[in-house]
PDB file of C-alpha atoms in Angstrom:
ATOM      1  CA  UNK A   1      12.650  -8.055 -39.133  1.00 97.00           C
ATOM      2  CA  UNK A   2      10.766  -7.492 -35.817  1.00 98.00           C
ATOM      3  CA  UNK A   3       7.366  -6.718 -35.738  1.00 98.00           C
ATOM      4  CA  UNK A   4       6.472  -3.420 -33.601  1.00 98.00           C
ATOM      5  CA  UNK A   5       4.801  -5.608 -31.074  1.00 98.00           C
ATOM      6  CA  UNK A   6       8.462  -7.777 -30.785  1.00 98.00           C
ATOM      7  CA  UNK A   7      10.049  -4.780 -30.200  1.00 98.00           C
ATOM      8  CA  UNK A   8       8.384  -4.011 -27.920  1.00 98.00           C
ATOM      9  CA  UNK A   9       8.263  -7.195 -26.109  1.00 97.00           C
ATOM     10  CA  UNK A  10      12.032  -7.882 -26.137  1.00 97.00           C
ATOM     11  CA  UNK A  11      12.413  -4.119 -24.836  1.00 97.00           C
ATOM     12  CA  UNK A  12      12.974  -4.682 -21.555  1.00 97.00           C
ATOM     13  CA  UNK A  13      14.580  -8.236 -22.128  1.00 97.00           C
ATOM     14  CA  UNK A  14      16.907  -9.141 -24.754  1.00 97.00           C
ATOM     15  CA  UNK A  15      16.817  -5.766 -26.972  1.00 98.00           C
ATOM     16  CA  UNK A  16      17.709  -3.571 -23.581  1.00 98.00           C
ATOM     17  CA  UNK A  17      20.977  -6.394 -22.685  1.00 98.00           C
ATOM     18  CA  UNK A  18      21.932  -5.914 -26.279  1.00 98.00           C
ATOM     19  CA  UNK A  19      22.379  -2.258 -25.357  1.00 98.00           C
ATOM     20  CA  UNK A  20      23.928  -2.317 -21.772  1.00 98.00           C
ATOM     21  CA  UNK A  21      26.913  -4.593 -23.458  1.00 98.00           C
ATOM     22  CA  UNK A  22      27.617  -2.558 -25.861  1.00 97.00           C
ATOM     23  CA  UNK A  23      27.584   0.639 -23.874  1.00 98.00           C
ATOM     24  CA  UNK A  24      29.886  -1.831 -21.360  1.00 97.00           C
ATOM     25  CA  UNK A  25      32.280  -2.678 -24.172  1.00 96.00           C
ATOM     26  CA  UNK A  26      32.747   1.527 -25.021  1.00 94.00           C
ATOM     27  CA  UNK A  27      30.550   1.539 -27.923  1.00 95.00           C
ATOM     28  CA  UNK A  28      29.709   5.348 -28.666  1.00 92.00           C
ATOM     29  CA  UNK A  29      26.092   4.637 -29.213  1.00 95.00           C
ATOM     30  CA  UNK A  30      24.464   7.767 -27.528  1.00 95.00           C
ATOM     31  CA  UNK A  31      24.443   6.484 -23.685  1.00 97.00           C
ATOM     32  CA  UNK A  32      26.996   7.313 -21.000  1.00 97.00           C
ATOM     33  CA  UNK A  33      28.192   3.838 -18.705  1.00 97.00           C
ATOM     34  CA  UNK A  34      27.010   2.817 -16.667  1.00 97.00           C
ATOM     35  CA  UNK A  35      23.399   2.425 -18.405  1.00 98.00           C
ATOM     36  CA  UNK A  36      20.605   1.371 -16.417  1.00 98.00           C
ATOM     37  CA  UNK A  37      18.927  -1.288 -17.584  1.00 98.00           C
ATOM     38  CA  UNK A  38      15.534   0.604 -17.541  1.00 98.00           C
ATOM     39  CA  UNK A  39      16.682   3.203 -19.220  1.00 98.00           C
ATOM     40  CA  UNK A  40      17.911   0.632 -22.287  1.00 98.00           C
ATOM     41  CA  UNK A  41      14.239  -0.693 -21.948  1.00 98.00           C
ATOM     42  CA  UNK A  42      12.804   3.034 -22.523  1.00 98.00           C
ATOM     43  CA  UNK A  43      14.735   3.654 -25.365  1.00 98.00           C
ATOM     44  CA  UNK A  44      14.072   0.575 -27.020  1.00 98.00           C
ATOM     45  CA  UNK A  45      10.327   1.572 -26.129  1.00 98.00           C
ATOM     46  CA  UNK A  46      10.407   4.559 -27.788  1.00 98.00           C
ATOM     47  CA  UNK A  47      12.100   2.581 -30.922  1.00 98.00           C
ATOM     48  CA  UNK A  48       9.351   0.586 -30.945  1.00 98.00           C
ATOM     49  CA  UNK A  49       6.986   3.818 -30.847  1.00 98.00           C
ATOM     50  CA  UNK A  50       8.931   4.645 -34.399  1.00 98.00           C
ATOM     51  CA  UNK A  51       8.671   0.739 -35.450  1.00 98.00           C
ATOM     52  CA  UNK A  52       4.251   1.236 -35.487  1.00 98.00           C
ATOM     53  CA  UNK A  53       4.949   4.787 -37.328  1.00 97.00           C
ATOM     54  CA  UNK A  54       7.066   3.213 -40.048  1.00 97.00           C
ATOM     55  CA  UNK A  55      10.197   5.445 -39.682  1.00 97.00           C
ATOM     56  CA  UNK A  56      12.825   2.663 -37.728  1.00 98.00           C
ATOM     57  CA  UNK A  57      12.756  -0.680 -38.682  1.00 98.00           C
ATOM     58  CA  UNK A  58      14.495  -3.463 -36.954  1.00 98.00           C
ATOM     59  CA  UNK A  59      16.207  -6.531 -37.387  1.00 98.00           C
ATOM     60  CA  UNK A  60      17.414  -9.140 -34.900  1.00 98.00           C
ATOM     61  CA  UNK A  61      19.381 -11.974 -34.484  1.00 98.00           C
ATOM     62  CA  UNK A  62      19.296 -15.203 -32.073  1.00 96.00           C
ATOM     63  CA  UNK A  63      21.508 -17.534 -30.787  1.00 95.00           C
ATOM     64  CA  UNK A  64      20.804 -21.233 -30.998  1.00 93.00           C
ATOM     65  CA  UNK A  65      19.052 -20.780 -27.324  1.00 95.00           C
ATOM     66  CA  UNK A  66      16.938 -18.266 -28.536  1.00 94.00           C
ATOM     67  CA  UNK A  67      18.763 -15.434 -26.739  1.00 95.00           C
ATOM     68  CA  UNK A  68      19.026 -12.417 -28.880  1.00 97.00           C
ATOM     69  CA  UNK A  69      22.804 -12.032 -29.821  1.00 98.00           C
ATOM     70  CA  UNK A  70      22.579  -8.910 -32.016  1.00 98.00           C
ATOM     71  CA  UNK A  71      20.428  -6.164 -33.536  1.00 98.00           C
ATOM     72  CA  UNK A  72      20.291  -3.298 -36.110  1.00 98.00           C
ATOM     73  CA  UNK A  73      18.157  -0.511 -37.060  1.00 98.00           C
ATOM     74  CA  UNK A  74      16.591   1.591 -40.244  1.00 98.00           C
ATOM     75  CA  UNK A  75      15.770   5.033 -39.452  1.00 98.00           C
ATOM     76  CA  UNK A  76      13.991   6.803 -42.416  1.00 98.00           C
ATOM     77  CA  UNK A  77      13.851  10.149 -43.235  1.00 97.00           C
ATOM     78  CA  UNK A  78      10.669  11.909 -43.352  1.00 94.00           C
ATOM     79  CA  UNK A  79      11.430  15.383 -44.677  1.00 97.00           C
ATOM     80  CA  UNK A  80      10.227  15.468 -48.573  1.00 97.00           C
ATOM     81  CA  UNK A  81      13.760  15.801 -49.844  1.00 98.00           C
ATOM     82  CA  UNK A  82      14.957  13.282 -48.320  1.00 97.00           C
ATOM     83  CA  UNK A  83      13.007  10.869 -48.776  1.00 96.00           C
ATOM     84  CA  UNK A  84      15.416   8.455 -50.955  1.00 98.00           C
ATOM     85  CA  UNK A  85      17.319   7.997 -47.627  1.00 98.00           C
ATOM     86  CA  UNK A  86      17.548   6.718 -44.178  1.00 98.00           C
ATOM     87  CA  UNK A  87      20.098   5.748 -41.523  1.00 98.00           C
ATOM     88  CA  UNK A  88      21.830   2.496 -40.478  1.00 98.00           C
ATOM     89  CA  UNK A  89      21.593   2.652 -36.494  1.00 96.00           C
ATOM     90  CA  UNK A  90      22.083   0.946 -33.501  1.00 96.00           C
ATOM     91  CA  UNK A  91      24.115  -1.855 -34.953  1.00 98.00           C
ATOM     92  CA  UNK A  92      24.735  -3.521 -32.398  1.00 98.00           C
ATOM     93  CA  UNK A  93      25.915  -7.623 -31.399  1.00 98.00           C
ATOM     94  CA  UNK A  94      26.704  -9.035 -28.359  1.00 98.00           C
ATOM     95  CA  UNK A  95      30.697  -9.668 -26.905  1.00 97.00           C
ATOM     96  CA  UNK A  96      29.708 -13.335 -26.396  1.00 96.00           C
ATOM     97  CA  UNK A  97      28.085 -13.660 -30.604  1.00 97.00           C
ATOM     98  CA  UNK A  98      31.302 -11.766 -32.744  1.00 96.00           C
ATOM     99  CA  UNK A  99      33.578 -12.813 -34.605  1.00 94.00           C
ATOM    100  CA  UNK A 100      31.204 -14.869 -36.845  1.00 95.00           C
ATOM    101  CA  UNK A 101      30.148 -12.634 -39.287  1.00 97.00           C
ATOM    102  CA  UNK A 102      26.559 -11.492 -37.343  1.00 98.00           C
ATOM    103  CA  UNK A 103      27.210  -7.697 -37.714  1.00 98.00           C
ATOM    104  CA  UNK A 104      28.004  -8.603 -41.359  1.00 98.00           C
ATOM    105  CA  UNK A 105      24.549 -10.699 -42.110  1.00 98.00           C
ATOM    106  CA  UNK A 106      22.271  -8.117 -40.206  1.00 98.00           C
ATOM    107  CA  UNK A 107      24.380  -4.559 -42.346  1.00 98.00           C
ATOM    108  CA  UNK A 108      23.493  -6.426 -45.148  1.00 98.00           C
ATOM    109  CA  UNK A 109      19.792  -7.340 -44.554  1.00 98.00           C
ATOM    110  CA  UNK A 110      18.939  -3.977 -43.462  1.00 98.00           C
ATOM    111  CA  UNK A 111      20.684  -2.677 -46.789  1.00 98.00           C
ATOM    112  CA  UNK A 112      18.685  -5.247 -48.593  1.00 98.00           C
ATOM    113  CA  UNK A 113      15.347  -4.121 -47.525  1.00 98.00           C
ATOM    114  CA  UNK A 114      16.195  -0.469 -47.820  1.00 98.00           C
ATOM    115  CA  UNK A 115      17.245  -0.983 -51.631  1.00 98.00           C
ATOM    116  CA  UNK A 116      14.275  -3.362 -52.186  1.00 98.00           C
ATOM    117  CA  UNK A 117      11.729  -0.516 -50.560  1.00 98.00           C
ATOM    118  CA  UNK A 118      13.080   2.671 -52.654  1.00 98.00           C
ATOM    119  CA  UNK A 119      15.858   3.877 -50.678  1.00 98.00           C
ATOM    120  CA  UNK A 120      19.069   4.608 -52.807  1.00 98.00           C
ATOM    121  CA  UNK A 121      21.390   6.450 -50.219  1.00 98.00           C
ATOM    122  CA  UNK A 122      22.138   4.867 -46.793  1.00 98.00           C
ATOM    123  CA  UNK A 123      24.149   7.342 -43.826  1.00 98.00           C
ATOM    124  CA  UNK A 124      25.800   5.950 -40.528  1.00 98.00           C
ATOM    125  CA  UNK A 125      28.442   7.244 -38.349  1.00 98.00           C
ATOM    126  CA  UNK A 126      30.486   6.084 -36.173  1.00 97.00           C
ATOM    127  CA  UNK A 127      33.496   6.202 -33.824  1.00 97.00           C
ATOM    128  CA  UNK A 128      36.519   6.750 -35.347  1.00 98.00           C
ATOM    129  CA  UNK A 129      39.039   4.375 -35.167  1.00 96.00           C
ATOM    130  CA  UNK A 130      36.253   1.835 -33.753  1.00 95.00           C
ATOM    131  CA  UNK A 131      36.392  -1.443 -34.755  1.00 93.00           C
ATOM    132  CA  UNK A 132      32.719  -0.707 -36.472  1.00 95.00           C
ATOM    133  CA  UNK A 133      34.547   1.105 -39.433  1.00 97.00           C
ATOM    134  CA  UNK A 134      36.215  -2.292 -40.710  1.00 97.00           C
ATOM    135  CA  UNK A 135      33.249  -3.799 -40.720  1.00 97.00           C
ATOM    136  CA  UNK A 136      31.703  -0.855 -42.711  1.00 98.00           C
ATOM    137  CA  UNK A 137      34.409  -0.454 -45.153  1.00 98.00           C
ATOM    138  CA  UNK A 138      34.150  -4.248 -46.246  1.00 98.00           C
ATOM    139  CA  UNK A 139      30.886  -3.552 -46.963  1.00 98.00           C
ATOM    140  CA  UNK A 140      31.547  -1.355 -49.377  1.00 98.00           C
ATOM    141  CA  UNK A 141      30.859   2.061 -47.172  1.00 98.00           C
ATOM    142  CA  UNK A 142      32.221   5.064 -48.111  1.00 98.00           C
ATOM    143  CA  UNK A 143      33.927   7.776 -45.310  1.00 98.00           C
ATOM    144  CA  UNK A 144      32.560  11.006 -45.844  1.00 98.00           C
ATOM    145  CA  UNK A 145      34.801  12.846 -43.804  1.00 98.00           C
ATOM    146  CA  UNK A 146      35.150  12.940 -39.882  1.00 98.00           C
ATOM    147  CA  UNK A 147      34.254  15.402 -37.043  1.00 98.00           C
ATOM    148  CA  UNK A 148      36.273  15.742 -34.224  1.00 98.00           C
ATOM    149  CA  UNK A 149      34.614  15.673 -30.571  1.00 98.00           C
ATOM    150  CA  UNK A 150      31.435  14.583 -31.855  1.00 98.00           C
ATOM    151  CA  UNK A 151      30.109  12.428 -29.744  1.00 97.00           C
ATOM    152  CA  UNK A 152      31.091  11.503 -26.007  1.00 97.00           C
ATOM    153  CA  UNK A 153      32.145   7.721 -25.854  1.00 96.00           C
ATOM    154  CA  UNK A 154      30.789   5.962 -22.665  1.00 97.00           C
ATOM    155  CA  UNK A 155      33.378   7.138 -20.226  1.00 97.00           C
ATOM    156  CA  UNK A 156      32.075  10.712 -21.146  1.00 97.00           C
ATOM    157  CA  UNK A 157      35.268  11.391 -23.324  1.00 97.00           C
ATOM    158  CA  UNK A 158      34.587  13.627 -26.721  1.00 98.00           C
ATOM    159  CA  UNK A 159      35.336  11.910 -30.021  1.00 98.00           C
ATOM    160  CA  UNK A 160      36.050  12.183 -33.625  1.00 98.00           C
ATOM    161  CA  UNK A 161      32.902  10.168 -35.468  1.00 98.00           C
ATOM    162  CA  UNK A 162      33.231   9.177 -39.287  1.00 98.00           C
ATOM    163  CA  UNK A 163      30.322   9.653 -41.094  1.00 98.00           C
ATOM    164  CA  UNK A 164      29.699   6.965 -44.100  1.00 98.00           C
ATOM    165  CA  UNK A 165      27.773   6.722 -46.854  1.00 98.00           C
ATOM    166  CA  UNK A 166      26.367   3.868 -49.295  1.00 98.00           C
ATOM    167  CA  UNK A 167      24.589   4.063 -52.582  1.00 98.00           C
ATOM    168  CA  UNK A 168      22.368   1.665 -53.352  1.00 98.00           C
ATOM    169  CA  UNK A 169      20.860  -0.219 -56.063  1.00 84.00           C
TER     170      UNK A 169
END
């Protein structure tokens, strides 16, 4: 788990390249290609903002040069009802780092340290049809149902999103 002060660091370095390949690749992850660089960096500023308030928590990952190769987030929620759960977001690893299980190991820490700090209902969505939602359904995700046009991928192209759920604990 990264520290708000090594999110902030790796904004503008590793966290932000994590980002522009994944927008690259046609990941529906809330930017439109191509994404600046700087704008990456801003975001992942802002995350970091949320990282010092306690509401998004992050994990990363690093390649055997130290490189970060992928990345995921925990977004709680604040409202009083809701308290009991928060969102997996921002999953994200690198073309050059899959196929080896990363996106696997980094789900299941972030559902680890959700269960182990009171959370009992995890939420995520994502592109339908990705290949994100294998992934999620081997890890034992449930779809809730799925909205069509939801989200623009990167080409600017509406979508149908799946939304998932997962109880833990």
């Amino acid at each position: 788990m990264l520290a708000p002060r090594d999110v902030r660091a790796h904004a503008a370095g590793g966290l932000a390249d994590l980002l522009v390949d994944a927008v690259d690749d046609g990941a529906s992850v809330g930017f439109l290609a191509p994404l600046d660089p700087a704008r990456a960096a801003d975001w992942w500023t802002s995350a970091a903002r949320e990282t010092a308030r306690g509401v998004r928590e992050v994990w990363a990952a690093h390649g055997p040069d130290g490189a970060l190769t992928g990345v995921v987030t925990l977004v709680r929620t604040t409202t009083p009802n809701g308290r009991h759960r928060g969102e997996v977001a921002r999953l994200l690893v690198h073309r050059s780092a899959r196929g080896r299980g990363l996106g696997r190991r980094l789900l299941a820490a972030a559902e680890a340290h959700a269960a182990a700090t009171g959370l009992t209902l995890l939420v995520l969505d994502t592109r339908t049809g990705s290949p994100a939602e294998r992934l999620y359904r081997g890890a034992g995700w449930t779809a809730a149902g799925t909205i069509p046009e939801y989200a623009s991928d990167p080409a600017g192209t509406p979508r149908a999103t799946t939304l998932y759920y997962k109880r833990l604990g």
